C-alpha cells in the first residue's frame, strides 16, 4: 500500500519557492518568536504555559525541513531564547561575554533542531522530536567545561501543570513532557488542516497526535500523589540569613569585611529577636555562599566575628567562606560552625563555575574581556558530597551554580539528606532575573526529591521552599533579612531520586532510535535508486 504525500507532508525541497522576500522571512521569524516565547515562559513571569505553543510553533518551523535549513531555524530559536534569558551574564562585564555565551549555547539547540527535522518524517515524530530536544539539553549540560544546564525547559515549569513529573524522572522527564505536548499540539493542528484541504482523515496518525498532547497532561495529574509535603521525620526550625552587600557588581567583595559584618550583625539581631520572643529559636542557621570571603582559618578577626555571632544565636551555623591555602587553588567552602567547638566540618563546592570561579583558556579569553583578570587565582573543586548533621537534622549542601546540575542535589539525598540548602551569592548580577531563575531551579529540585529546600542568598532573593515546591517565605532583593520557618523533614526517595540518570538515558535511546530509523530509511532509498 503506497502512502499519498499531501502538500502538508511534502518536504521543503518539494514545495515551490516563494517569490516574495517577505514570505521567505516568515519561517525564520517564527523560529525566533518560538525562542522568545520560551524565554517568556521562564520566571519571574508565571507564564509557564507559553512553552507549549512555543514548541508547537517550533514544530511547524522544523517539520520536513532540510538539515541545513533546520540548523539555521534552530539557531534562530536558540538565540531568541537564550539571548534574553542569559542577559544577566553581561550585567557587569558588558555584552561581549553574554553574547558569546548565548551564541555558543544556541548551537546545541541548532543541532537538536536538525535531529528534530529529520525525525518529522517518522509516524511518531513528536515522541522522537521531544527526545531529541532532551538529547540537546543533555549535551549542553555536560560540555564544554563541565556543561551549562541553565535554560533547561524543566526550570521554567516551577509553577506549571507538569511539575509533578519532576518526581517521576527528574528534569529530563519534566522537560520531555512539555516538549512532547507542544509538538503533539502542532501535529494535531497539522492533521486537522490536512483533512480540511484533502477531505481525508487518517485516524491513526490523528489519534497518535492527540495522545502526544493528552498523555503528558494525564501523567502529570497521575504523578500528583508523589508531591507530598508532609513531615516523615518530624520538623526542623531553620533560619536563613541574608546580610546584603555594601555595593552591587563585580566589586562587591572588595569590602569583604563589610559583607561578613552584615551577616554577623543580622544573625545577632535574630538572636535578640529570639530572646525577646519575636521569633522562634531556630535549630540551626544557614548563611549564604561568600558570606565570609575572609578565610576564618587564616584571619583571626574574621574568626572572632563569626564565633561571636554563632555564640549569640546558640545553634550550629553554616558559613559560606573562601579558603585560601598557602599553595594550590582557592576553595569555595561551607563550614559547619558550632557555638561551643567552632568549625567542625566543611564542604568544598564540587562544581565550580567556569569564567566565574576559574578561567579556562585565560590567554584567549583575555582577548575578549580584561575582566578575566579579576579572577587572579582560580578556585578548585571539591570531591565529596556535602551533608552536615545540624542538631540532628541531615542537611544536604548544594552551593549556588550546583543547583543547575541534576546529580548535585540527588547525591545529597541518596547520602541521607532530610533537607537541602542552596546557599548562593547573586550580588554580581545586580537586579537581573538571574536570582528568580535560580530560585525556580530550587523549587523544581524540591519536588524532584521531595525535600524542603532553603535558599540563603547574600543579596536576595532568599527563600524557604516546601517539598511540594511552594515558597512559604522569601526576602526582597538587597535587603538585610532573616527568614525563620518550620519545615518538614523527609527521608523517603522519589522515583526520580532512585532512578537517577536512567530516565535521561532512556530518552536519549529514544532519540537515537528515531535517528536510526531515518538513517536506515535513507540507506534503503539509496539502494532502491541504485537498483533502479
Coordinates of C-alpha atoms in Angstrom, one line a residue:
X1 CA 0.0 0.0 0.0
X2 CA 1.6 3.3 -1.1
X3 CA 1.3 6.4 1.0
X4 CA 0.0 9.6 -0.5
X5 CA 2.1 12.7 0.2
X6 CA 0.0 15.8 0.6
X7 CA 1.1 19.4 0.5
X8 CA 1.2 19.3 4.3
X9 CA 3.5 16.3 4.3
X10 CA 5.9 17.3 1.5
X11 CA 9.4 18.2 2.5
X12 CA 10.6 21.7 1.8
X13 CA 12.5 20.6 -1.3
X14 CA 9.2 19.6 -3.0
X15 CA 7.5 22.9 -2.3
X16 CA 7.6 25.8 -4.7
X17 CA 9.9 28.6 -3.7
X18 CA 8.2 31.7 -2.7
X19 CA 8.8 34.7 -4.8
X20 CA 8.3 37.2 -2.1
X21 CA 11.3 38.1 0.1
X22 CA 8.9 38.9 2.9
X23 CA 7.4 35.4 2.8
X24 CA 10.8 33.9 3.0
X25 CA 11.2 35.6 6.4
X26 CA 8.1 34.1 7.9
X27 CA 9.6 30.8 9.0
X28 CA 12.8 32.3 10.4
X29 CA 10.8 34.9 12.2
X30 CA 8.5 32.2 13.6
X31 CA 11.6 30.3 14.8
X32 CA 12.9 33.4 16.6
X33 CA 9.5 34.0 18.0
X34 CA 9.3 30.4 19.3
X35 CA 12.6 31.2 21.2
X36 CA 11.2 34.4 22.6
X37 CA 8.1 32.6 23.8
X38 CA 10.3 30.1 25.6
X39 CA 12.1 32.9 27.3
X40 CA 8.8 34.5 28.4
X41 CA 7.8 31.1 29.9
X42 CA 10.6 31.4 32.5
X43 CA 10.5 33.2 35.9
X44 CA 9.9 35.7 37.2
X45 CA 6.9 35.6 34.8
X46 CA 4.3 32.9 35.8
X47 CA 3.7 32.2 32.1
X48 CA 5.0 28.5 32.1
X49 CA 2.2 27.5 29.6
X50 CA 3.9 29.6 26.9
X51 CA 6.4 26.8 26.4
X52 CA 3.7 24.6 24.8
X53 CA 2.8 27.0 22.0
X54 CA 6.5 27.8 21.6
X55 CA 7.2 24.2 20.8
X56 CA 4.2 23.9 18.6
X57 CA 5.5 26.9 16.6
X58 CA 9.0 25.4 16.5
X59 CA 7.5 22.1 15.3
X60 CA 5.8 24.0 12.4
X61 CA 9.2 25.6 11.6
X62 CA 11.1 22.4 11.5
X63 CA 8.7 19.9 10.1
X64 CA 10.1 18.5 6.8
X65 CA 13.0 20.9 6.7
X66 CA 16.3 20.0 5.2
X67 CA 19.2 19.7 7.8
X68 CA 20.9 23.0 6.8
X69 CA 17.6 24.9 6.9
X70 CA 16.7 23.3 10.3
X71 CA 20.1 24.2 11.7
X72 CA 19.5 27.9 10.8
X73 CA 16.0 27.9 12.2
X74 CA 17.1 26.1 15.3
X75 CA 19.9 28.6 15.8
X76 CA 17.5 31.5 15.5
X77 CA 15.2 29.8 18.0
X78 CA 18.2 29.3 20.3
X79 CA 19.2 32.9 20.1
X80 CA 15.6 34.1 20.6
X81 CA 15.5 32.0 23.8
X82 CA 19.0 32.3 25.3
X83 CA 20.0 35.9 24.5
X84 CA 17.3 37.4 26.8
X85 CA 17.4 34.5 29.2
X86 CA 21.2 34.9 29.9
X87 CA 21.3 38.7 29.7
X88 CA 22.3 38.7 33.4
X89 CA 25.7 37.3 32.5
X90 CA 26.6 40.6 30.9
X91 CA 25.4 42.6 33.9
X92 CA 28.8 43.8 34.9
X93 CA 31.2 42.6 32.2
X94 CA 29.5 44.0 29.2
X95 CA 27.7 42.5 26.1
X96 CA 30.6 40.5 24.6
X97 CA 30.8 37.6 27.1
X98 CA 27.0 37.5 27.3
X99 CA 26.5 37.3 23.5
X100 CA 29.4 34.9 23.1
X101 CA 27.8 32.5 25.7
X102 CA 24.4 32.7 24.2
X103 CA 25.8 32.2 20.7
X104 CA 27.7 29.0 21.8
X105 CA 24.8 27.6 23.8
X106 CA 22.4 28.2 20.9
X107 CA 24.5 25.8 18.8
X108 CA 23.2 22.9 20.9
X109 CA 19.6 23.9 20.1
X110 CA 20.6 24.2 16.4
X111 CA 22.0 20.7 16.3
X112 CA 18.9 19.4 18.2
X113 CA 16.7 21.1 15.6
X114 CA 18.5 19.2 12.8
X115 CA 17.6 15.9 14.5
X116 CA 14.0 17.1 15.1
X117 CA 13.6 18.0 11.5
X118 CA 14.9 14.6 10.3
X119 CA 12.6 12.6 12.5
X120 CA 9.5 14.6 11.4
X121 CA 9.2 12.1 8.5
X122 CA 8.5 9.3 11.0
X123 CA 5.0 8.3 12.1
X124 CA 5.6 9.1 15.8
X125 CA 7.8 12.1 15.3
X126 CA 6.6 14.2 18.3
X127 CA 8.0 11.5 20.6
X128 CA 11.3 11.2 18.8
X129 CA 11.5 15.0 18.4
X130 CA 10.9 15.7 22.1
X131 CA 13.5 13.1 23.0
X132 CA 15.9 14.9 20.5
X133 CA 15.4 18.1 22.4
X134 CA 16.4 16.4 25.7
X135 CA 19.4 15.0 23.9
X136 CA 20.5 18.5 23.1
X137 CA 19.9 19.6 26.8
X138 CA 21.9 16.6 28.0
X139 CA 24.9 17.6 25.8
X140 CA 24.6 21.2 26.8
X141 CA 24.7 20.2 30.5
X142 CA 28.0 18.3 30.1
X143 CA 30.2 20.1 27.5
X144 CA 32.2 22.2 27.3
X145 CA 34.0 22.9 30.6
X146 CA 31.6 20.7 32.5
X147 CA 28.5 22.0 30.8
X148 CA 26.0 24.8 31.3
X149 CA 22.4 23.5 32.1
X150 CA 20.9 26.9 32.5
X151 CA 17.7 27.2 30.5
X152 CA 16.6 23.6 30.7
X153 CA 12.9 23.6 29.9
X154 CA 12.1 22.0 33.2
X155 CA 13.4 25.0 35.1
X156 CA 10.7 27.2 33.6
X157 CA 8.0 24.9 35.0
X158 CA 8.1 25.6 38.7
X159 CA 4.6 27.0 38.6
X160 CA 3.3 24.6 35.9
X161 CA 0.9 21.8 35.5
X162 CA 3.7 19.4 34.6
X163 CA 5.8 20.0 37.7
X164 CA 4.8 16.7 39.5
X165 CA 6.6 14.8 36.7
X166 CA 9.9 16.0 38.2
X167 CA 9.3 13.5 41.0
X168 CA 8.9 10.7 38.3
X169 CA 12.1 11.2 36.3
X170 CA 13.7 14.5 37.2
X171 CA 14.3 17.4 34.8
X172 CA 14.6 15.2 31.7
X173 CA 11.1 13.7 32.1
X174 CA 9.6 17.0 33.0
X175 CA 11.2 18.8 30.0
X176 CA 10.3 15.9 27.7
X177 CA 6.6 16.2 28.7
X178 CA 6.5 19.9 27.9
X179 CA 8.2 19.5 24.5
X180 CA 6.1 16.5 23.6
X181 CA 2.9 18.4 24.4
X182 CA 3.9 21.2 22.1
X183 CA 4.9 19.0 19.2
X184 CA 1.7 17.0 19.7
X185 CA -0.3 20.1 19.6
X186 CA 1.3 21.2 16.2
X187 CA 0.8 17.7 14.8
X188 CA -2.8 17.7 15.8
X189 CA -3.4 21.0 14.1
X190 CA -1.5 19.8 11.0
X191 CA -3.6 16.7 10.6
X192 CA -6.8 18.7 11.0
X193 CA -5.7 21.2 8.4
X194 CA -4.8 18.4 6.1
X195 CA -8.3 16.9 6.5
X196 CA -9.8 20.3 5.6
X197 CA -7.8 20.5 2.4
X198 CA -8.0 16.9 1.2
X199 CA -11.1 15.5 2.9
X200 CA -9.1 12.5 4.1
X201 CA -8.8 11.9 7.9
X202 CA -6.1 9.4 8.8
X203 CA -7.5 8.4 12.2
X204 CA -4.4 6.5 13.4
X205 CA -2.0 9.4 13.0
X206 CA -4.6 11.9 14.4
X207 CA -5.1 9.7 17.4
X208 CA -1.3 9.5 17.9
X209 CA -1.1 13.3 17.7
X210 CA -3.8 13.7 20.3
X211 CA -2.2 11.2 22.6
X212 CA 1.0 13.2 22.4
X213 CA -0.9 16.1 24.0
X214 CA -3.1 14.1 26.4
X215 CA -0.6 11.6 27.8
X216 CA 1.8 14.1 29.3
X217 CA -1.0 16.1 30.9
X218 CA -2.6 12.9 32.2
X219 CA 0.7 11.7 33.5
X220 CA 1.2 15.0 35.3
X221 CA -2.1 14.5 37.2
X222 CA -1.3 10.9 37.9
X223 CA 2.0 11.9 39.5
X224 CA 0.4 14.3 41.9
X225 CA 0.4 11.8 44.8
X226 CA 4.2 11.9 44.6
X227 CA 4.2 15.5 45.6
X228 CA 4.0 15.2 49.3
X229 CA 4.8 18.0 51.8
X230 CA 4.1 16.0 55.0
X231 CA 6.7 15.5 57.7
X232 CA 8.1 12.0 57.8
X233 CA 10.9 12.6 60.3
X234 CA 9.4 15.5 62.3
X235 CA 10.2 19.1 61.6
X236 CA 13.1 21.5 62.0
X237 CA 13.0 25.2 62.6
X238 CA 15.5 26.8 60.3
X239 CA 16.8 30.3 59.8
X240 CA 18.2 31.7 56.6
X241 CA 20.3 34.9 56.9
X242 CA 20.5 37.5 54.1
X243 CA 23.0 40.1 55.3
X244 CA 23.2 42.1 52.0
X245 CA 26.3 43.5 50.4
X246 CA 27.7 47.1 50.6
X247 CA 27.5 47.6 46.8
X248 CA 26.5 45.8 43.6
X249 CA 28.6 44.3 40.9
X250 CA 31.9 42.6 40.5
X251 CA 33.5 44.8 43.2
X252 CA 31.0 43.8 45.9
X253 CA 33.7 41.6 47.6
X254 CA 36.2 44.5 47.7
X255 CA 34.6 45.2 51.1
X256 CA 34.8 41.6 52.3
X257 CA 34.8 42.5 55.9
X258 CA 31.6 44.6 55.4
X259 CA 29.8 41.6 53.9
X260 CA 30.9 39.4 56.8
X261 CA 29.9 42.0 59.3
X262 CA 26.4 42.3 57.7
X263 CA 25.7 38.6 58.1
X264 CA 27.1 38.5 61.6
X265 CA 25.0 41.6 62.6
X266 CA 21.8 40.2 61.1
X267 CA 22.4 36.9 63.0
X268 CA 22.9 38.8 66.3
X269 CA 19.7 40.8 65.6
X270 CA 17.9 37.5 65.1
X271 CA 19.3 36.2 68.4
X272 CA 17.9 39.4 70.1
X273 CA 14.5 38.8 68.4
X274 CA 14.5 35.2 69.7
X275 CA 15.3 36.4 73.2
X276 CA 12.5 39.0 73.0
X277 CA 10.0 36.3 71.8
X278 CA 9.6 37.9 68.4
X279 CA 11.0 34.9 66.6
X280 CA 11.1 31.2 67.5
X281 CA 14.5 29.7 68.4
X282 CA 15.9 28.0 65.2
X283 CA 17.5 24.6 65.4
X284 CA 20.3 25.8 63.0
X285 CA 21.1 28.8 60.9
X286 CA 22.2 29.0 57.2
X287 CA 24.4 31.7 55.8
X288 CA 24.8 32.2 52.1
X289 CA 27.7 31.5 49.8
X290 CA 30.5 34.1 50.1
X291 CA 29.2 35.4 53.4
X292 CA 32.8 35.4 54.6
X293 CA 35.3 35.9 51.8
X294 CA 37.9 36.3 54.5
X295 CA 39.3 32.9 55.3
X296 CA 38.5 32.4 59.0
X297 CA 41.2 29.8 59.4
X298 CA 43.8 32.4 58.4
X299 CA 42.2 35.6 59.6
X300 CA 41.7 35.9 63.4
X301 CA 39.4 38.9 63.1
X302 CA 37.0 37.0 60.7
X303 CA 37.1 34.0 63.0
X304 CA 36.2 36.2 66.0
X305 CA 33.3 37.9 64.2
X306 CA 31.8 34.6 63.1
X307 CA 32.3 33.0 66.5
X308 CA 30.6 35.8 68.4
X309 CA 27.6 35.7 66.0
X310 CA 27.3 31.9 66.3
X311 CA 27.5 32.0 70.1
X312 CA 24.9 34.7 70.2
X313 CA 22.3 32.6 68.3
X314 CA 23.5 29.5 70.2
X315 CA 22.9 26.9 67.5
X316 CA 25.0 25.5 64.6
X317 CA 25.6 27.9 61.7
X318 CA 26.6 27.0 58.2
X319 CA 29.0 29.7 57.0
X320 CA 29.9 30.3 53.3
X321 CA 33.6 31.1 53.1
X322 CA 36.5 31.4 50.7
X323 CA 39.5 29.4 51.9
X324 CA 43.0 30.4 50.6
X325 CA 45.6 27.8 51.3
X326 CA 49.3 28.6 51.0
X327 CA 49.5 26.7 47.8
X328 CA 47.1 25.4 45.2
X329 CA 43.7 26.7 44.3
X330 CA 41.1 28.6 46.4
X331 CA 38.2 26.7 47.8
X332 CA 34.5 27.8 47.9
X333 CA 33.7 26.2 51.2
X334 CA 30.7 25.8 53.5
X335 CA 31.8 25.5 57.2
X336 CA 29.7 24.0 59.9
X337 CA 30.3 26.3 62.9
X338 CA 29.3 25.0 66.4
X339 CA 28.7 27.6 69.1
X340 CA 30.9 25.6 71.5
X341 CA 33.5 23.9 69.3
X342 CA 33.9 26.3 66.5
X343 CA 34.4 25.0 62.9
X344 CA 33.7 21.2 62.9
X345 CA 33.0 20.2 59.3
X346 CA 33.5 21.6 55.8
X347 CA 32.1 21.1 52.3
X348 CA 34.0 22.3 49.2
X349 CA 31.9 23.2 46.2
X350 CA 32.3 20.4 43.7
X351 CA 31.0 22.1 40.5
X352 CA 32.9 25.4 40.3
X353 CA 31.8 27.9 37.6
X354 CA 33.9 28.4 34.5
X355 CA 34.7 32.0 33.7
X356 CA 33.4 33.0 37.1
X357 CA 35.4 30.9 39.7
X358 CA 38.1 29.8 37.3
X359 CA 39.2 30.9 33.9
X360 CA 39.7 28.2 31.2
X361 CA 42.0 29.3 28.3
X362 CA 42.8 32.5 30.2
X363 CA 45.1 34.0 27.5
X364 CA 42.4 33.5 24.8
X365 CA 39.5 34.8 26.9
X366 CA 41.6 37.9 27.8
X367 CA 41.4 39.0 24.2
X368 CA 37.6 39.4 24.6
X369 CA 37.4 40.8 28.1
X370 CA 40.0 42.2 30.6
X371 CA 37.6 41.3 33.4
X372 CA 39.1 37.8 33.4
X373 CA 42.0 39.1 35.4
X374 CA 39.6 39.9 38.3
X375 CA 39.8 36.2 38.9
X376 CA 43.5 36.3 39.7
X377 CA 43.6 32.9 41.4
X378 CA 41.4 30.0 40.3
X379 CA 39.0 28.0 42.5
X380 CA 39.4 24.3 42.6
X381 CA 36.6 21.7 43.0
X382 CA 35.9 19.5 46.0
X383 CA 35.3 15.8 45.6
X384 CA 33.0 14.8 48.5
X385 CA 29.2 15.0 48.8
X386 CA 28.2 17.6 51.4
X387 CA 25.8 16.5 54.2
X388 CA 26.0 18.2 57.6
X389 CA 24.4 16.9 60.7
X390 CA 23.0 20.1 62.2
X391 CA 21.4 19.5 65.6
X392 CA 20.2 16.1 64.5
X393 CA 19.0 17.1 61.0
X394 CA 20.9 15.9 58.0
X395 CA 21.2 18.9 55.6
X396 CA 22.4 18.4 52.0
X397 CA 24.6 21.2 50.6
X398 CA 24.2 22.4 47.0
X399 CA 26.2 25.6 46.5
X400 CA 24.6 28.1 44.1
X401 CA 25.6 27.0 40.5
X402 CA 25.5 23.4 41.5
X403 CA 21.7 23.5 41.7
X404 CA 21.6 23.5 37.9
X405 CA 23.1 20.1 37.7
X406 CA 20.9 17.0 38.3
X407 CA 23.4 14.9 40.2
X408 CA 24.4 17.6 42.7
X409 CA 21.1 17.6 44.7
X410 CA 20.5 13.9 44.1
X411 CA 23.8 12.9 45.7
X412 CA 23.0 14.7 48.9
X413 CA 19.6 13.0 49.2
X414 CA 21.0 9.5 48.5
X415 CA 23.5 10.2 51.2
X416 CA 20.7 10.8 53.7
X417 CA 19.8 14.5 53.5
X418 CA 16.4 15.2 55.0
X419 CA 16.5 18.8 53.8
X420 CA 18.5 20.7 51.1
X421 CA 20.3 24.0 51.5
X422 CA 21.3 26.0 48.4
X423 CA 23.5 28.9 49.7
X424 CA 24.1 31.4 46.9
X425 CA 25.6 34.7 46.0
X426 CA 23.9 36.7 43.3
X427 CA 25.3 40.1 44.1
X428 CA 27.4 40.1 40.9
X429 CA 24.3 40.0 38.8
X430 CA 22.6 43.1 40.3
X431 CA 18.8 43.2 40.0
X432 CA 18.6 40.9 37.0
X433 CA 16.3 37.9 36.6
X434 CA 19.1 35.5 37.5
X435 CA 18.0 35.1 41.1
X436 CA 14.5 34.3 40.1
X437 CA 15.7 31.7 37.5
X438 CA 17.9 30.1 40.2
X439 CA 15.0 30.1 42.7
X440 CA 12.9 28.2 40.2
X441 CA 15.6 25.6 39.9
X442 CA 15.5 25.0 43.7
X443 CA 11.7 24.7 43.5
X444 CA 12.0 22.0 40.9
X445 CA 14.6 20.2 43.0
X446 CA 12.2 20.3 46.0
X447 CA 9.6 18.4 44.1
X448 CA 12.1 16.2 42.3
X449 CA 13.5 14.8 45.6
X450 CA 10.5 15.6 47.9
X451 CA 12.6 17.7 50.3
X452 CA 12.3 21.1 51.8
X453 CA 14.8 23.5 50.2
X454 CA 16.2 26.6 52.0
X455 CA 18.0 29.2 49.8
X456 CA 20.1 31.7 51.7
X457 CA 21.4 34.4 49.4
X458 CA 23.8 37.3 50.1
X459 CA 21.6 39.9 48.5
X460 CA 18.3 38.1 47.6
X461 CA 16.0 36.5 46.8
X462 CA 16.4 34.2 49.8
X463 CA 13.6 31.7 50.3
X464 CA 12.1 28.7 52.1
X465 CA 10.6 26.1 49.9
X466 CA 8.3 23.2 50.9
X467 CA 8.7 19.7 49.4
X468 CA 5.8 20.5 47.1
X469 CA 7.7 23.4 45.5
X470 CA 5.7 26.2 47.2
X471 CA 7.6 29.2 48.5
X472 CA 6.4 29.9 52.1
X473 CA 8.9 32.7 53.0
X474 CA 11.1 34.9 50.8
X475 CA 13.0 38.2 51.1
X476 CA 13.2 41.2 48.9
X477 CA 16.4 41.9 47.0
X478 CA 19.3 43.8 48.6
X479 CA 17.6 44.0 51.9
X480 CA 19.1 42.6 55.2
X481 CA 16.6 39.9 56.5
X482 CA 16.3 36.7 58.4
X483 CA 13.8 34.0 57.4
X484 CA 12.7 31.7 60.2
X485 CA 10.4 28.8 59.3
X486 CA 9.4 25.3 60.5
X487 CA 9.9 22.9 57.7
X488 CA 9.1 19.2 57.3
X489 CA 11.9 16.7 57.2
X490 CA 11.6 13.7 54.9
X491 CA 13.7 10.6 54.2
X492 CA 11.7 8.6 51.6
X493 CA 13.0 8.6 48.0
X494 CA 11.0 9.6 44.9
X495 CA 11.2 7.5 41.7
X496 CA 13.4 10.3 40.3
X497 CA 15.9 10.1 43.1
X498 CA 16.0 6.3 42.9
X499 CA 16.3 6.2 39.1
X500 CA 19.0 8.9 38.8
X501 CA 20.3 9.3 35.3
X502 CA 18.3 6.3 33.9
X503 CA 15.3 8.3 32.6
X504 CA 17.6 10.6 30.7
X505 CA 19.4 7.6 29.2
X506 CA 16.1 6.1 28.2
X507 CA 15.1 9.3 26.4
X508 CA 18.5 9.5 24.7
X509 CA 17.9 6.0 23.4
X510 CA 14.5 7.0 22.1
X511 CA 16.2 9.9 20.2
X512 CA 18.9 7.6 18.9
X513 CA 16.2 5.1 17.8
X514 CA 14.4 7.8 15.8
X515 CA 17.6 9.0 14.1
X516 CA 18.5 5.4 13.4
X517 CA 15.2 4.8 11.6
X518 CA 15.9 7.9 9.5
X519 CA 19.4 6.7 8.6
X520 CA 18.1 3.2 7.8
X521 CA 15.4 4.7 5.5
X522 CA 18.0 6.8 3.7
X523 CA 20.1 3.7 3.1
X524 CA 17.1 1.8 1.7
X525 CA 16.2 4.7 -0.5
X526 CA 19.8 4.9 -1.8
X527 CA 19.8 1.2 -2.6
X528 CA 16.5 1.3 -4.4
X529 CA 17.8 4.2 -6.5
X530 CA 20.9 2.2 -7.3
X531 CA 18.9 -0.9 -8.2
X532 CA 16.6 1.1 -10.4

